[in-house]
mmCIF file of C-alpha atoms in Angstrom:
data_model
loop_
_atom_site.group_PDB
_atom_site.id
_atom_site.type_symbol
_atom_site.label_atom_id
_atom_site.label_comp_id
_atom_site.label_asym_id
_atom_site.label_seq_id
_atom_site.Cartn_x
_atom_site.Cartn_y
_atom_site.Cartn_z
ATOM 1 C CA MET A 1 32.936 -23.599 -9.597
ATOM 2 C CA ALA A 2 30.204 -25.376 -7.594
ATOM 3 C CA ILE A 3 28.412 -23.319 -4.939
ATOM 4 C CA SER A 4 25.542 -24.070 -2.574
ATOM 5 C CA THR A 5 22.515 -22.028 -1.543
ATOM 6 C CA ALA A 6 24.431 -20.999 1.599
ATOM 7 C CA ASP A 7 26.755 -18.973 -0.700
ATOM 8 C CA PHE A 8 23.895 -16.973 -2.277
ATOM 9 C CA LYS A 9 24.238 -13.190 -2.313
ATOM 10 C CA ASN A 10 22.605 -10.487 -4.410
ATOM 11 C CA GLY A 11 24.327 -10.005 -7.773
ATOM 12 C CA LEU A 12 25.836 -13.524 -7.845
ATOM 13 C CA THR A 13 25.535 -15.301 -11.229
ATOM 14 C CA ILE A 14 24.632 -18.985 -11.382
ATOM 15 C CA GLU A 15 23.967 -21.603 -14.060
ATOM 16 C CA VAL A 16 20.635 -23.429 -13.692
ATOM 17 C CA ASP A 17 18.734 -25.334 -16.435
ATOM 18 C CA ASN A 18 21.293 -24.345 -19.121
ATOM 19 C CA ALA A 19 20.627 -20.651 -18.487
ATOM 20 C CA ILE A 20 22.679 -17.923 -16.812
ATOM 21 C CA TRP A 21 20.882 -16.197 -13.929
ATOM 22 C CA ARG A 22 21.746 -13.224 -11.703
ATOM 23 C CA ILE A 23 20.339 -13.356 -8.172
ATOM 24 C CA ILE A 24 18.215 -10.242 -7.586
ATOM 25 C CA GLU A 25 17.061 -11.228 -4.109
ATOM 26 C CA PHE A 26 16.842 -14.361 -1.996
ATOM 27 C CA GLN A 27 15.479 -15.495 1.350
ATOM 28 C CA HIS A 28 16.365 -18.518 3.478
ATOM 29 C CA VAL A 29 13.138 -20.079 4.781
ATOM 30 C CA LYS A 30 13.040 -22.597 7.642
ATOM 31 C CA PRO A 31 9.468 -23.764 8.164
ATOM 32 C CA GLY A 32 8.425 -25.463 11.384
ATOM 33 C CA LYS A 33 7.582 -28.627 9.474
ATOM 34 C CA GLY A 34 9.645 -29.942 6.554
ATOM 35 C CA GLY A 35 13.106 -29.100 5.255
ATOM 36 C CA ALA A 36 14.605 -25.653 4.892
ATOM 37 C CA PHE A 37 14.675 -24.030 1.451
ATOM 38 C CA VAL A 38 15.796 -20.860 -0.315
ATOM 39 C CA ARG A 39 13.265 -18.716 -2.172
ATOM 40 C CA SER A 40 14.970 -16.567 -4.810
ATOM 41 C CA LYS A 41 14.194 -14.046 -7.527
ATOM 42 C CA LEU A 42 16.483 -14.544 -10.534
ATOM 43 C CA LYS A 43 17.036 -12.586 -13.753
ATOM 44 C CA ASN A 44 17.924 -14.496 -16.913
ATOM 45 C CA LEU A 45 20.922 -12.645 -18.390
ATOM 46 C CA ARG A 46 20.180 -13.863 -21.935
ATOM 47 C CA THR A 47 16.475 -12.984 -22.127
ATOM 48 C CA GLY A 48 16.051 -10.434 -19.317
ATOM 49 C CA ALA A 49 13.131 -12.460 -17.886
ATOM 50 C CA VAL A 50 12.717 -12.386 -14.091
ATOM 51 C CA GLN A 51 11.624 -15.630 -12.447
ATOM 52 C CA GLU A 52 11.112 -16.876 -8.912
ATOM 53 C CA LYS A 53 12.817 -20.197 -8.132
ATOM 54 C CA THR A 54 12.935 -22.287 -4.983
ATOM 55 C CA PHE A 55 15.987 -24.401 -4.074
ATOM 56 C CA ARG A 56 16.416 -26.977 -1.291
ATOM 57 C CA ALA A 57 18.777 -25.706 1.409
ATOM 58 C CA GLY A 58 22.299 -26.856 0.560
ATOM 59 C CA ALA A 59 21.499 -27.559 -3.110
ATOM 60 C CA LYS A 60 24.602 -27.359 -5.344
ATOM 61 C CA MET A 61 24.850 -25.511 -8.660
ATOM 62 C CA GLU A 62 27.533 -24.014 -10.875
ATOM 63 C CA GLN A 63 28.596 -20.391 -10.531
ATOM 64 C CA ALA A 64 28.622 -18.692 -13.936
ATOM 65 C CA PRO A 65 31.966 -16.966 -14.610
ATOM 66 C CA ILE A 66 30.821 -13.540 -15.803
ATOM 67 C CA GLU A 67 33.414 -11.045 -17.010
ATOM 68 C CA THR A 68 32.836 -7.292 -17.213
ATOM 69 C CA ARG A 69 34.966 -5.034 -19.412
ATOM 70 C CA LYS A 70 35.060 -1.228 -19.359
ATOM 71 C CA MET A 71 33.886 -0.016 -22.760
ATOM 72 C CA GLN A 72 33.065 3.306 -24.388
ATOM 73 C CA TYR A 73 29.930 3.703 -26.515
ATOM 74 C CA LEU A 74 30.896 5.005 -29.959
ATOM 75 C CA TYR A 75 27.937 4.998 -32.380
ATOM 76 C CA ALA A 76 24.847 3.231 -33.753
ATOM 77 C CA ASP A 77 25.453 0.982 -36.768
ATOM 78 C CA GLY A 78 22.155 -0.216 -38.257
ATOM 79 C CA ASP A 79 20.463 -2.443 -35.679
ATOM 80 C CA SER A 80 23.513 -2.693 -33.402
ATOM 81 C CA ARG A 81 25.685 -0.414 -31.264
ATOM 82 C CA VAL A 82 29.478 -0.236 -31.436
ATOM 83 C CA PHE A 83 31.556 -0.160 -28.241
ATOM 84 C CA MET A 84 35.330 0.247 -27.854
ATOM 85 C CA ASP A 85 37.470 -1.397 -25.174
ATOM 86 C CA THR A 86 39.193 1.482 -23.357
ATOM 87 C CA ASP A 87 42.340 -0.629 -22.756
ATOM 88 C CA ASN A 88 43.156 -2.157 -26.150
ATOM 89 C CA TYR A 89 40.840 -0.129 -28.485
ATOM 90 C CA GLU A 90 39.121 -3.314 -29.738
ATOM 91 C CA GLN A 91 35.640 -2.552 -31.126
ATOM 92 C CA ILE A 92 32.627 -4.798 -30.519
ATOM 93 C CA ALA A 93 29.187 -4.504 -32.128
ATOM 94 C CA VAL A 94 26.310 -5.427 -29.786
ATOM 95 C CA PRO A 95 22.824 -6.079 -31.264
ATOM 96 C CA ASP A 96 20.089 -3.664 -30.109
ATOM 97 C CA ASP A 97 17.931 -6.654 -28.967
ATOM 98 C CA THR A 98 20.599 -7.587 -26.391
ATOM 99 C CA ILE A 99 20.636 -4.118 -24.784
ATOM 100 C CA LYS A 100 17.097 -2.840 -25.489
ATOM 101 C CA ASP A 101 16.499 -1.886 -21.833
ATOM 102 C CA GLN A 102 19.637 0.310 -21.715
ATOM 103 C CA LEU A 103 19.233 2.005 -25.139
ATOM 104 C CA PRO A 104 17.243 5.011 -23.817
ATOM 105 C CA TYR A 105 20.180 5.926 -21.540
ATOM 106 C CA LEU A 106 23.061 5.522 -24.038
ATOM 107 C CA GLN A 107 24.919 8.645 -25.107
ATOM 108 C CA GLU A 108 27.976 8.882 -27.370
ATOM 109 C CA ASN A 109 31.314 8.488 -25.554
ATOM 110 C CA MET A 110 29.552 7.140 -22.425
ATOM 111 C CA GLU A 111 31.540 4.623 -20.359
ATOM 112 C CA VAL A 112 29.677 1.343 -19.727
ATOM 113 C CA ASN A 113 30.530 -2.181 -18.550
ATOM 114 C CA LEU A 114 30.157 -4.907 -21.181
ATOM 115 C CA VAL A 115 28.951 -8.160 -19.567
ATOM 116 C CA GLN A 116 30.292 -11.351 -21.161
ATOM 117 C CA TYR A 117 30.003 -15.084 -20.523
ATOM 118 C CA GLY A 118 32.977 -16.598 -22.338
ATOM 119 C CA SER A 119 32.835 -14.976 -25.771
ATOM 120 C CA GLU A 120 29.048 -14.402 -25.609
ATOM 121 C CA THR A 121 27.959 -10.814 -24.937
ATOM 122 C CA LEU A 122 25.041 -10.806 -22.479
ATOM 123 C CA GLY A 123 24.507 -7.048 -22.273
ATOM 124 C CA ILE A 124 25.829 -3.808 -20.818
ATOM 125 C CA GLU A 125 25.646 -2.079 -17.452
ATOM 126 C CA VAL A 126 25.060 1.676 -17.634
ATOM 127 C CA PRO A 127 25.819 4.028 -14.705
ATOM 128 C CA ASN A 128 23.076 4.249 -12.030
ATOM 129 C CA THR A 129 22.350 7.857 -13.027
ATOM 130 C CA VAL A 130 22.736 9.680 -16.337
ATOM 131 C CA VAL A 131 22.310 13.327 -17.302
ATOM 132 C CA LEU A 132 19.908 13.820 -20.226
ATOM 133 C CA THR A 133 18.552 16.963 -21.899
ATOM 134 C CA VAL A 134 14.813 17.687 -22.198
ATOM 135 C CA THR A 135 13.898 18.095 -25.895
ATOM 136 C CA ALA A 136 10.105 18.385 -25.545
ATOM 137 C CA THR A 137 7.690 19.090 -22.692
ATOM 138 C CA GLU A 138 4.632 21.203 -22.000
ATOM 139 C CA PRO A 139 5.488 24.648 -20.614
ATOM 140 C CA GLY A 140 5.001 24.983 -16.858
ATOM 141 C CA ILE A 141 2.018 27.127 -15.874
ATOM 142 C CA LYS A 142 2.551 29.523 -12.971
ATOM 143 C CA GLY A 143 0.878 28.224 -9.830
ATOM 144 C CA ASN A 144 1.108 24.533 -10.778
ATOM 145 C CA THR A 145 4.161 23.866 -8.626
ATOM 146 C CA ALA A 146 2.252 23.801 -5.324
ATOM 147 C CA SER A 147 0.199 20.759 -6.307
ATOM 148 C CA GLY A 148 3.316 18.555 -6.572
ATOM 149 C CA GLY A 149 2.078 17.017 -9.825
ATOM 150 C CA SER A 150 4.095 15.930 -12.826
ATOM 151 C CA LYS A 151 4.084 16.065 -16.622
ATOM 152 C CA PRO A 152 5.758 13.935 -19.327
ATOM 153 C CA ALA A 153 9.053 15.136 -20.811
ATOM 154 C CA THR A 154 10.883 13.640 -23.814
ATOM 155 C CA MET A 155 14.657 13.426 -23.373
ATOM 156 C CA ASP A 156 17.331 13.706 -26.106
ATOM 157 C CA THR A 157 17.610 9.889 -26.295
ATOM 158 C CA GLY A 158 13.843 9.437 -26.833
ATOM 159 C CA LEU A 159 13.124 8.387 -23.234
ATOM 160 C CA VAL A 160 9.869 9.800 -21.780
ATOM 161 C CA VAL A 161 10.088 10.671 -18.067
ATOM 162 C CA GLN A 162 7.526 12.085 -15.619
ATOM 163 C CA VAL A 163 8.996 15.366 -14.312
ATOM 164 C CA PRO A 164 7.815 18.230 -12.023
ATOM 165 C CA PHE A 165 5.994 21.172 -13.621
ATOM 166 C CA PHE A 166 8.985 23.565 -13.262
ATOM 167 C CA VAL A 167 11.121 21.581 -15.768
ATOM 168 C CA ASN A 168 11.439 23.276 -19.186
ATOM 169 C CA GLU A 169 12.827 22.333 -22.600
ATOM 170 C CA GLY A 170 16.630 22.480 -22.671
ATOM 171 C CA ASP A 171 17.007 21.602 -18.961
ATOM 172 C CA LYS A 172 19.568 18.933 -18.079
ATOM 173 C CA LEU A 173 18.152 16.325 -15.687
ATOM 174 C CA SER A 174 19.595 13.465 -13.646
ATOM 175 C CA ILE A 175 17.693 10.259 -14.461
ATOM 176 C CA ASN A 176 17.765 6.961 -12.512
ATOM 177 C CA THR A 177 18.636 4.183 -15.018
ATOM 178 C CA GLN A 178 17.170 1.412 -12.807
ATOM 179 C CA ASP A 179 13.570 2.596 -13.186
ATOM 180 C CA GLY A 180 13.740 5.576 -15.586
ATOM 181 C CA SER A 181 12.623 8.092 -12.976
ATOM 182 C CA TYR A 182 13.503 11.779 -12.558
ATOM 183 C CA ILE A 183 15.971 12.489 -9.721
ATOM 184 C CA SER A 184 16.818 16.185 -9.971
ATOM 185 C CA ARG A 185 18.062 18.980 -12.186
ATOM 186 C CA ALA A 186 21.713 18.545 -13.125
ATOM 187 C CA ASN A 187 24.182 21.322 -12.356
#
């Protein structure tokens, strides 16, 4: 389906230069001299690269028909991960290279969205927050909490997160999957 720059919105997927891009952010610019244009920040869904592109106002391009399917993460199989469709129990193996940014947040039986373009798997979408268990961190020293500092903690998936001094090994923490930051202790 052909769309123009007037139809841009965050999260929309478009096809430009034989690549599939997701719009992260965009801005319509109307300078005092010259024609209007749209400045955009796009993420390549195949490579994960983020690029800034400028389009003339009203420029036409194809919208990429992206399909998301609810899947359940089952297990690691060599250098790929196996997911099961929760509707028809079909299993799909996704190479680790395709989902390397989401690997530190994956836990067995976790529900994710599998992102596909036709029959090509582009990646997965994990929930915005996940609960992970601290497996290794320095013990908190009494009196350190007032400074508001932080220390590194290794989670059960191998992810290293900066956490407050009061966090101990065995604690369950809520982690933001967008930037890998500590949110709070989980109940």
